[in-house]
Amino acid sequence: MTVDVLLGLQWGDEGKGKVVDFLAPRYDVVARFQGGPNAGHTLMFDNQKYVLHTIPSGIFRDNLINLIGNGVVIDPIVFAKEIDNLKKAGVPYAERLRLARKAHLILPTHRYLDAATEAAKGKARIGSTLKGIGPTYMDKTGRNGLRVGDINAAGFEEKYHALKAKHLTLLQLYPEIDFNLEQEEARWMETLDVLRSIQLVDGEYYLNDLLTQGKRVLAEGAQGSMLDIDFGTYPFVTSSNTVTAGVCTGLGVAPSRIGEVIGITKAYCTRVGSGPFPTEQDNETGEFLRREGGEFGATTGRPRRCGWLDLPQLRYSVLLNGVTQLAVTKIDVLNNMEHIEAATHYRYDGIQTDRLPYDIDATAIEPLYRKFPGWRQPLSGITQYEDLPDTAAQYLEFMEQYLGVPITMASTGPERESLIVR
Ligand code: GDP
Ligand code: IMO
Ligand code: MG
């Protein structure tokens, strides 16, 4: 069997959680392959809203394994909170959840470093979620990191204290900030027991064995392609490979195992945190989208920056990920718009192109837009693609043609069932 992939094509928050939750019953395993508690994936069903950070979005479905892969970084404190919420919701998480031993641990001092480096950057800050993501991946590639499997091994405490000591030395480079290390450390140590209560696996063997047995696997991305460490709007990115290639390294599956790649995009565009955003509408249109779309971060509560769809940007993401199907979300947010715009080209350095420049931050990009009529009617209750208003269908079909990939899902609301499957 192959691994299907669902991942974000923009700057995150495309609605991955919702669509994974919807698709999960078609699979035996849902697996996260990168990122960590910087992610916030929202699910809505039975009039309840759930936000997941490290736990895969298949956790509410029966008879399904949810694997947290080696490419993910784990903060035991956040993880314990998520487990607590699942307990309260009566979800039998213990039998559904597996955690890869090779996943790296976020220490309290990783969060401390994240906050201190961001504070020191001032206006040039990345706008990190302050969850310790960057410093943890730095220690991973620097070969200093602690892994989940280490918590049950001899010498764990010494390793922890050695790494913490290194961090405290590093922290002297930065102006002092408020951080209650003693308290955070005590909580961290306590919550390690929650990690110990989860079934730990050698994720690569575990997953490949399941594939050999014919099990169907869906890999769930976090963040989005424009936040990828290599291909995103560097340095305003996250610290992992968010593209399809990350599935192979983050789960231990061979490239030949990759099946369908479902790329997910909003019908417009958002970004949270700093960095370039060519089609941003820092005006009434942006405010309209933020209000109608409830565009506030699921992890940090920060208002998201909003703008028009950026088709050259999406074409880039389609290329990087090998997208075979598109899921378009939040179409309903555009319901009351007189007209809709989408960038089809950029103008910069005296040229007109559909390609992103090397340094998108230093380049003055002028997006060239195409205008579409709005539909000015609600979409709730529509379950068949054919029942969409003509103008909505025209907008989607333009996207399809431009990107050369079929739209197989169109989402018309936050609830699990508000989804048109074609
Ligand atoms: P993720 O990080 O990609 O899982 O996305 P988030 O959960 O951070 O943000 C998506 C937000 O949009 C959440 O509040 C969802 O409940 C909501 N949402 C998802 N799909 C739709 C949709 O089709 N329409 C509307 N109005 N909201 C949606
Ligand atoms: P999901 O999975 C949107 C952004 C942050 C910041 C940059 C780096 O919910 O789509 P980090 O904490 O990773 O060092 O922050 O990346 N960012 C996200 N933006 N959705 C996310 O995840 C994000 N995860 C990180 O805002 O700009
Ligand atoms: Mg999110």
CSV table of N, CA and C in Angstrom, one decimal, residues 111-184:
chain,number,residue,atom,x,y,z
A,111,ARG,N,11.9,26.7,24.7
A,111,ARG,CA,10.9,27.8,24.6
A,111,ARG,C,11.5,29.1,25.1
A,112,TYR,N,12.3,29.0,26.1
A,112,TYR,CA,13.0,30.2,26.7
A,112,TYR,C,13.8,30.8,25.6
A,113,LEU,N,14.6,30.0,24.9
A,113,LEU,CA,15.5,30.5,23.8
A,113,LEU,C,14.7,31.1,22.7
A,114,ASP,N,13.6,30.4,22.3
A,114,ASP,CA,12.7,30.9,21.3
A,114,ASP,C,12.2,32.3,21.6
A,115,ALA,N,11.8,32.5,22.9
A,115,ALA,CA,11.3,33.8,23.3
A,115,ALA,C,12.4,34.9,23.4
A,116,ALA,N,13.6,34.4,23.9
A,116,ALA,CA,14.7,35.4,24.0
A,116,ALA,C,15.2,35.8,22.6
A,117,THR,N,15.3,34.9,21.7
A,117,THR,CA,15.8,35.3,20.3
A,117,THR,C,14.8,36.1,19.6
A,118,GLU,N,13.5,35.8,19.8
A,118,GLU,CA,12.5,36.7,19.1
A,118,GLU,C,12.5,38.1,19.7
A,119,ALA,N,12.6,38.2,21.0
A,119,ALA,CA,12.6,39.5,21.7
A,119,ALA,C,13.8,40.3,21.2
A,120,ALA,N,15.0,39.6,21.1
A,120,ALA,CA,16.2,40.3,20.7
A,120,ALA,C,16.1,40.8,19.2
A,121,LYS,N,15.3,40.1,18.4
A,121,LYS,CA,15.2,40.5,17.0
A,121,LYS,C,14.4,41.8,16.8
A,122,GLY,N,13.6,42.1,17.8
A,122,GLY,CA,12.7,43.3,17.7
A,122,GLY,C,11.8,43.2,16.5
A,123,LYS,N,11.9,44.3,15.7
A,123,LYS,CA,11.0,44.4,14.5
A,123,LYS,C,11.3,43.3,13.5
A,124,ALA,N,12.5,42.7,13.5
A,124,ALA,CA,12.9,41.7,12.5
A,124,ALA,C,12.4,40.3,12.9
A,125,ARG,N,11.6,40.2,14.0
A,125,ARG,CA,11.2,38.9,14.5
A,125,ARG,C,10.4,38.1,13.5
A,126,ILE,N,10.5,36.8,13.6
A,126,ILE,CA,9.8,35.9,12.7
A,126,ILE,C,8.3,35.9,13.0
A,127,GLY,N,8.0,36.2,14.3
A,127,GLY,CA,6.6,36.0,14.7
A,127,GLY,C,6.3,34.6,15.0
A,128,SER,N,7.4,33.9,15.6
A,128,SER,CA,7.3,32.5,16.0
A,128,SER,C,6.1,32.3,17.0
A,129,THR,N,5.6,31.1,17.1
A,129,THR,CA,4.5,30.8,18.0
A,129,THR,C,5.1,30.7,19.4
A,130,LEU,N,6.4,30.8,19.6
A,130,LEU,CA,7.1,30.7,20.9
A,130,LEU,C,6.9,29.4,21.6
A,131,LYS,N,6.8,28.4,20.7
A,131,LYS,CA,6.6,27.0,21.3
A,131,LYS,C,8.0,26.3,21.3
A,132,GLY,N,9.0,26.9,21.0
A,132,GLY,CA,10.4,26.3,21.1
A,132,GLY,C,10.7,25.5,19.8
A,133,ILE,N,10.0,25.7,18.7
A,133,ILE,CA,10.2,24.9,17.5
A,133,ILE,C,11.6,25.1,17.0
A,134,GLY,N,12.0,26.3,16.7
A,134,GLY,CA,13.3,26.6,16.0
A,134,GLY,C,14.5,26.0,16.9
A,135,PRO,N,14.6,26.4,18.2
A,135,PRO,CA,15.7,25.8,19.0
A,135,PRO,C,15.7,24.3,19.1
A,136,THR,N,14.5,23.7,19.1
A,136,THR,CA,14.5,22.2,19.2
A,136,THR,C,15.1,21.6,17.9
A,137,TYR,N,14.6,22.1,16.7
A,137,TYR,CA,15.1,21.5,15.5
A,137,TYR,C,16.6,21.9,15.3
A,138,MET,N,17.1,23.0,15.9
A,138,MET,CA,18.5,23.3,15.8
A,138,MET,C,19.3,22.3,16.6
A,139,ASP,N,18.8,21.9,17.8
A,139,ASP,CA,19.5,20.9,18.5
A,139,ASP,C,19.4,19.5,17.9
A,140,LYS,N,18.3,19.2,17.1
A,140,LYS,CA,18.2,18.0,16.4
A,140,LYS,C,19.3,17.9,15.3
A,141,THR,N,19.4,19.0,14.5
A,141,THR,CA,20.4,18.9,13.4
A,141,THR,C,21.8,19.1,14.0
A,142,GLY,N,21.9,19.8,15.1
A,142,GLY,CA,23.2,20.0,15.8
A,142,GLY,C,23.7,18.8,16.5
A,143,ARG,N,22.8,17.8,16.5
A,143,ARG,CA,23.1,16.5,17.2
A,143,ARG,C,23.3,16.5,18.7
A,144,ASN,N,22.5,17.4,19.3
A,144,ASN,CA,22.5,17.6,20.7
A,144,ASN,C,21.1,17.2,21.4
A,145,GLY,N,20.2,16.9,20.5
A,145,GLY,CA,18.8,16.8,21.0
A,145,GLY,C,18.5,15.6,21.9
A,146,LEU,N,17.4,15.7,22.6
A,146,LEU,CA,16.9,14.6,23.4
A,146,LEU,C,15.7,14.0,22.7
A,147,ARG,N,15.5,12.7,22.7
A,147,ARG,CA,14.4,12.1,22.0
A,147,ARG,C,13.4,11.4,22.9
A,148,VAL,N,12.2,11.2,22.5
A,148,VAL,CA,11.2,10.6,23.3
A,148,VAL,C,11.7,9.3,23.9
A,149,GLY,N,12.4,8.5,23.1
A,149,GLY,CA,12.9,7.2,23.6
A,149,GLY,C,13.9,7.3,24.7
A,150,ASP,N,14.5,8.5,24.8
A,150,ASP,CA,15.5,8.7,25.9
A,150,ASP,C,14.9,8.7,27.3
A,151,ILE,N,13.6,9.1,27.4
A,151,ILE,CA,13.0,9.2,28.7
A,151,ILE,C,13.0,8.0,29.5
A,152,ASN,N,13.1,6.8,28.8
A,152,ASN,CA,13.1,5.5,29.6
A,152,ASN,C,14.5,5.0,29.7
A,153,ALA,N,15.5,5.7,29.2
A,153,ALA,CA,16.9,5.1,29.2
A,153,ALA,C,17.7,5.7,30.4
A,154,ALA,N,18.7,4.9,30.7
A,154,ALA,CA,19.6,5.3,31.8
A,154,ALA,C,20.3,6.6,31.4
A,155,GLY,N,20.5,7.5,32.3
A,155,GLY,CA,21.3,8.7,32.0
A,155,GLY,C,20.5,9.8,31.5
A,156,PHE,N,19.1,9.7,31.5
A,156,PHE,CA,18.3,10.7,30.9
A,156,PHE,C,18.4,12.1,31.6
A,157,GLU,N,18.4,12.0,33.0
A,157,GLU,CA,18.5,13.2,33.8
A,157,GLU,C,19.8,14.0,33.5
A,158,GLU,N,20.9,13.2,33.4
A,158,GLU,CA,22.2,13.9,33.1
A,158,GLU,C,22.2,14.6,31.7
A,159,LYS,N,21.6,13.9,30.8
A,159,LYS,CA,21.5,14.4,29.4
A,159,LYS,C,20.7,15.7,29.4
A,160,TYR,N,19.6,15.6,30.2
A,160,TYR,CA,18.7,16.8,30.2
A,160,TYR,C,19.5,18.0,30.8
A,161,HIS,N,20.2,17.7,31.9
A,161,HIS,CA,20.8,18.8,32.6
A,161,HIS,C,22.0,19.4,31.8
A,162,ALA,N,22.7,18.5,31.0
A,162,ALA,CA,23.7,19.0,30.1
A,162,ALA,C,23.2,19.9,29.1
A,163,LEU,N,22.1,19.5,28.5
A,163,LEU,CA,21.5,20.3,27.4
A,163,LEU,C,21.0,21.6,28.0
A,164,LYS,N,20.3,21.6,29.1
A,164,LYS,CA,19.8,22.8,29.8
A,164,LYS,C,21.0,23.7,30.1
A,165,ALA,N,22.1,23.2,30.6
A,165,ALA,CA,23.2,24.0,30.9
A,165,ALA,C,23.7,24.8,29.6
A,166,LYS,N,23.8,24.0,28.5
A,166,LYS,CA,24.2,24.6,27.3
A,166,LYS,C,23.2,25.8,26.9
A,167,HIS,N,21.9,25.6,27.1
A,167,HIS,CA,20.9,26.6,26.7
A,167,HIS,C,21.1,27.8,27.6
A,168,LEU,N,21.4,27.6,28.9
A,168,LEU,CA,21.5,28.7,29.8
A,168,LEU,C,22.7,29.6,29.4
A,169,THR,N,23.8,28.9,29.0
A,169,THR,CA,25.0,29.7,28.5
A,169,THR,C,24.6,30.5,27.3
A,170,LEU,N,23.8,29.9,26.3
A,170,LEU,CA,23.4,30.6,25.1
A,170,LEU,C,22.5,31.8,25.5
A,171,LEU,N,21.7,31.6,26.5
A,171,LEU,CA,20.7,32.6,26.9
A,171,LEU,C,21.4,33.9,27.3
A,172,GLN,N,22.7,33.8,27.8
A,172,GLN,CA,23.4,35.0,28.2
A,172,GLN,C,23.7,35.9,27.0
A,173,LEU,N,23.6,35.4,25.8
A,173,LEU,CA,23.8,36.2,24.6
A,173,LEU,C,22.7,37.2,24.4
A,174,TYR,N,21.5,37.0,25.1
A,174,TYR,CA,20.3,37.8,24.8
A,174,TYR,C,19.9,38.6,26.0
A,175,PRO,N,19.2,39.7,25.7
A,175,PRO,CA,18.7,40.5,26.8
A,175,PRO,C,17.7,39.6,27.7
A,176,GLU,N,17.7,39.9,28.9
A,176,GLU,CA,16.9,39.1,29.8
A,176,GLU,C,15.4,39.2,29.5
A,177,ILE,N,14.7,38.2,29.6
A,177,ILE,CA,13.2,38.2,29.5
A,177,ILE,C,12.6,37.5,30.6
A,178,ASP,N,11.3,37.7,30.8
A,178,ASP,CA,10.5,37.0,31.8
A,178,ASP,C,10.3,35.5,31.5
A,179,PHE,N,10.8,34.6,32.3
A,179,PHE,CA,10.5,33.2,32.0
A,179,PHE,C,10.7,32.4,33.3
A,180,ASN,N,9.7,31.8,33.8
A,180,ASN,CA,9.8,31.1,35.1
A,180,ASN,C,10.2,29.7,34.9
A,181,LEU,N,11.6,29.6,34.8
A,181,LEU,CA,12.1,28.3,34.4
A,181,LEU,C,11.9,27.2,35.4
A,182,GLU,N,12.0,27.6,36.7
A,182,GLU,CA,11.8,26.6,37.7
A,182,GLU,C,10.4,25.9,37.6
A,183,GLN,N,9.4,26.8,37.5
A,183,GLN,CA,8.0,26.3,37.4
A,183,GLN,C,7.8,25.5,36.1
A,184,GLU,N,8.3,26.0,35.0
A,184,GLU,CA,8.1,25.3,33.7
A,184,GLU,C,8.8,23.9,33.8
